[in-house]
Amino acid sequence: MSYLRVNLVDFESMQNRDDSLDRINKTASEMFPDIEMMLGITTGNKSCMTVSIYADKETASKAVDQRDKHFLDLGGMELAVAFEGDLKALYKREHIKSE
């Protein structure tokens, strides 16, 4: 069963927030090799929320060290709170494509 983690992060500045989200957007698969999907959402001028999905709890647990390394590498941010648990509902609209 897929496992999900939500991180709420506070930053020293809007620039720190944008740099962090930009890095995630460009290199998430390198920073978190086992991640299946990640969303980054700005929640304020100096805050964001990330939603990460992993194959299982064990895989998600490995990503905590990877997250902490990202925090140290960029600096200027602090984890406010994290929530995690089994993914119990998911809806994704399939896009219609011509052949």
PDB file of C-alpha atoms in Angstrom:
ATOM      1  CA  MET A   1       0.000   0.000   0.000  1.00  0.00           C
ATOM      2  CA  SER A   2       1.298   3.462  -0.858  1.00  0.00           C
ATOM      3  CA  TYR A   3       2.406   5.695   1.995  1.00  0.00           C
ATOM      4  CA  LEU A   4       2.090   9.462   2.123  1.00  0.00           C
ATOM      5  CA  ARG A   5       3.933  12.204   4.004  1.00  0.00           C
ATOM      6  CA  VAL A   6       2.922  15.866   4.317  1.00  0.00           C
ATOM      7  CA  ASN A   7       5.584  18.363   5.459  1.00  0.00           C
ATOM      8  CA  LEU A   8       4.799  21.918   6.511  1.00  0.00           C
ATOM      9  CA  VAL A   9       7.938  24.066   6.298  1.00  0.00           C
ATOM     10  CA  ASP A  10       8.693  27.612   7.455  1.00  0.00           C
ATOM     11  CA  PHE A  11      11.427  29.652   5.735  1.00  0.00           C
ATOM     12  CA  GLU A  12      13.504  32.677   6.672  1.00  0.00           C
ATOM     13  CA  SER A  13      12.472  34.425   3.452  1.00  0.00           C
ATOM     14  CA  MET A  14      10.367  34.109   0.341  1.00  0.00           C
ATOM     15  CA  GLN A  15      13.602  33.580  -1.607  1.00  0.00           C
ATOM     16  CA  ASN A  16      14.524  30.582   0.605  1.00  0.00           C
ATOM     17  CA  ARG A  17      11.064  29.119  -0.014  1.00  0.00           C
ATOM     18  CA  ASP A  18      11.283  29.633  -3.769  1.00  0.00           C
ATOM     19  CA  ASP A  19      14.829  28.213  -3.937  1.00  0.00           C
ATOM     20  CA  SER A  20      13.721  25.090  -2.076  1.00  0.00           C
ATOM     21  CA  LEU A  21      10.676  24.520  -4.272  1.00  0.00           C
ATOM     22  CA  ASP A  22      12.731  25.173  -7.407  1.00  0.00           C
ATOM     23  CA  ARG A  23      15.295  22.593  -6.305  1.00  0.00           C
ATOM     24  CA  ILE A  24      12.532  20.060  -5.622  1.00  0.00           C
ATOM     25  CA  ASN A  25      10.929  20.797  -8.978  1.00  0.00           C
ATOM     26  CA  LYS A  26      14.209  20.221 -10.836  1.00  0.00           C
ATOM     27  CA  THR A  27      15.841  17.418  -8.835  1.00  0.00           C
ATOM     28  CA  ALA A  28      13.225  15.582  -6.734  1.00  0.00           C
ATOM     29  CA  SER A  29      14.052  12.245  -8.370  1.00  0.00           C
ATOM     30  CA  GLU A  30      17.731  12.698  -7.478  1.00  0.00           C
ATOM     31  CA  MET A  31      17.086  13.950  -3.936  1.00  0.00           C
ATOM     32  CA  PHE A  32      14.467  11.256  -3.264  1.00  0.00           C
ATOM     33  CA  PRO A  33      15.300   8.301  -5.556  1.00  0.00           C
ATOM     34  CA  ASP A  34      12.390   6.156  -4.347  1.00  0.00           C
ATOM     35  CA  ILE A  35       9.674   8.828  -4.483  1.00  0.00           C
ATOM     36  CA  GLU A  36       6.641   8.119  -6.636  1.00  0.00           C
ATOM     37  CA  MET A  37       5.102  11.591  -6.649  1.00  0.00           C
ATOM     38  CA  MET A  38       5.679  14.933  -4.954  1.00  0.00           C
ATOM     39  CA  LEU A  39       3.683  18.150  -4.845  1.00  0.00           C
ATOM     40  CA  GLY A  40       4.944  21.482  -3.514  1.00  0.00           C
ATOM     41  CA  ILE A  41       2.402  24.119  -2.510  1.00  0.00           C
ATOM     42  CA  THR A  42       3.111  27.673  -1.344  1.00  0.00           C
ATOM     43  CA  THR A  43       1.017  28.289   1.760  1.00  0.00           C
ATOM     44  CA  GLY A  44       2.298  31.769   2.607  1.00  0.00           C
ATOM     45  CA  ASN A  45       5.072  34.221   1.754  1.00  0.00           C
ATOM     46  CA  LYS A  46       7.567  32.216   3.815  1.00  0.00           C
ATOM     47  CA  SER A  47       5.999  28.756   4.018  1.00  0.00           C
ATOM     48  CA  CYS A  48       5.128  25.730   1.928  1.00  0.00           C
ATOM     49  CA  MET A  49       3.625  22.295   2.151  1.00  0.00           C
ATOM     50  CA  THR A  50       4.923  19.234   0.348  1.00  0.00           C
ATOM     51  CA  VAL A  51       2.990  16.045  -0.259  1.00  0.00           C
ATOM     52  CA  SER A  52       5.104  12.984  -1.036  1.00  0.00           C
ATOM     53  CA  ILE A  53       3.953   9.503  -2.023  1.00  0.00           C
ATOM     54  CA  TYR A  54       6.099   6.394  -1.607  1.00  0.00           C
ATOM     55  CA  ALA A  55       5.540   2.698  -2.315  1.00  0.00           C
ATOM     56  CA  ASP A  56       5.374   1.817   1.387  1.00  0.00           C
ATOM     57  CA  LYS A  57       6.238   3.001   4.898  1.00  0.00           C
ATOM     58  CA  GLU A  58       9.765   1.573   4.798  1.00  0.00           C
ATOM     59  CA  THR A  59      10.594   3.496   1.633  1.00  0.00           C
ATOM     60  CA  ALA A  60       9.103   6.686   3.086  1.00  0.00           C
ATOM     61  CA  SER A  61      11.194   6.272   6.228  1.00  0.00           C
ATOM     62  CA  LYS A  62      14.410   6.306   4.178  1.00  0.00           C
ATOM     63  CA  ALA A  63      13.385   9.664   2.710  1.00  0.00           C
ATOM     64  CA  VAL A  64      13.450  11.406   6.113  1.00  0.00           C
ATOM     65  CA  ASP A  65      17.269  11.482   6.060  1.00  0.00           C
ATOM     66  CA  GLN A  66      17.164  12.703   2.457  1.00  0.00           C
ATOM     67  CA  ARG A  67      14.739  15.489   3.463  1.00  0.00           C
ATOM     68  CA  ASP A  68      16.940  16.522   6.367  1.00  0.00           C
ATOM     69  CA  LYS A  69      19.967  16.685   4.029  1.00  0.00           C
ATOM     70  CA  HIS A  70      18.003  18.974   1.686  1.00  0.00           C
ATOM     71  CA  PHE A  71      17.233  21.241   4.654  1.00  0.00           C
ATOM     72  CA  LEU A  72      20.918  21.405   5.622  1.00  0.00           C
ATOM     73  CA  ASP A  73      22.139  21.941   2.046  1.00  0.00           C
ATOM     74  CA  LEU A  74      19.922  24.958   1.421  1.00  0.00           C
ATOM     75  CA  GLY A  75      19.510  26.307   4.943  1.00  0.00           C
ATOM     76  CA  GLY A  76      17.019  28.986   5.926  1.00  0.00           C
ATOM     77  CA  MET A  77      14.177  26.561   6.620  1.00  0.00           C
ATOM     78  CA  GLU A  78      12.641  24.650   9.485  1.00  0.00           C
ATOM     79  CA  LEU A  79      10.195  21.761   9.549  1.00  0.00           C
ATOM     80  CA  ALA A  80       7.064  22.978  11.328  1.00  0.00           C
ATOM     81  CA  VAL A  81       5.159  19.686  11.344  1.00  0.00           C
ATOM     82  CA  ALA A  82       4.924  16.434   9.395  1.00  0.00           C
ATOM     83  CA  PHE A  83       1.998  14.072   8.980  1.00  0.00           C
ATOM     84  CA  GLU A  84       2.130  10.628   7.443  1.00  0.00           C
ATOM     85  CA  GLY A  85       0.073   7.522   6.900  1.00  0.00           C
ATOM     86  CA  ASP A  86      -1.319   5.012   4.443  1.00  0.00           C
ATOM     87  CA  LEU A  87      -2.801   6.477   1.283  1.00  0.00           C
ATOM     88  CA  LYS A  88      -6.488   5.524   1.431  1.00  0.00           C
ATOM     89  CA  ALA A  89      -8.003   7.551  -1.419  1.00  0.00           C
ATOM     90  CA  LEU A  90      -6.702   8.836  -4.731  1.00  0.00           C
ATOM     91  CA  TYR A  91      -8.401  10.258  -7.778  1.00  0.00           C
ATOM     92  CA  LYS A  92      -6.559  11.229 -10.944  1.00  0.00           C
ATOM     93  CA  ARG A  93      -8.313  12.276 -14.115  1.00  0.00           C
ATOM     94  CA  GLU A  94      -6.880  10.603 -17.169  1.00  0.00           C
ATOM     95  CA  HIS A  95      -6.105  12.995 -19.985  1.00  0.00           C
ATOM     96  CA  ILE A  96      -7.670  12.344 -23.352  1.00  0.00           C
ATOM     97  CA  LYS A  97      -5.065  12.094 -26.071  1.00  0.00           C
ATOM     98  CA  SER A  98      -5.402  11.605 -29.790  1.00  0.00           C
ATOM     99  CA  GLU A  99      -3.494   8.823 -31.440  1.00  0.00           C
TER     100      GLU A  99
END
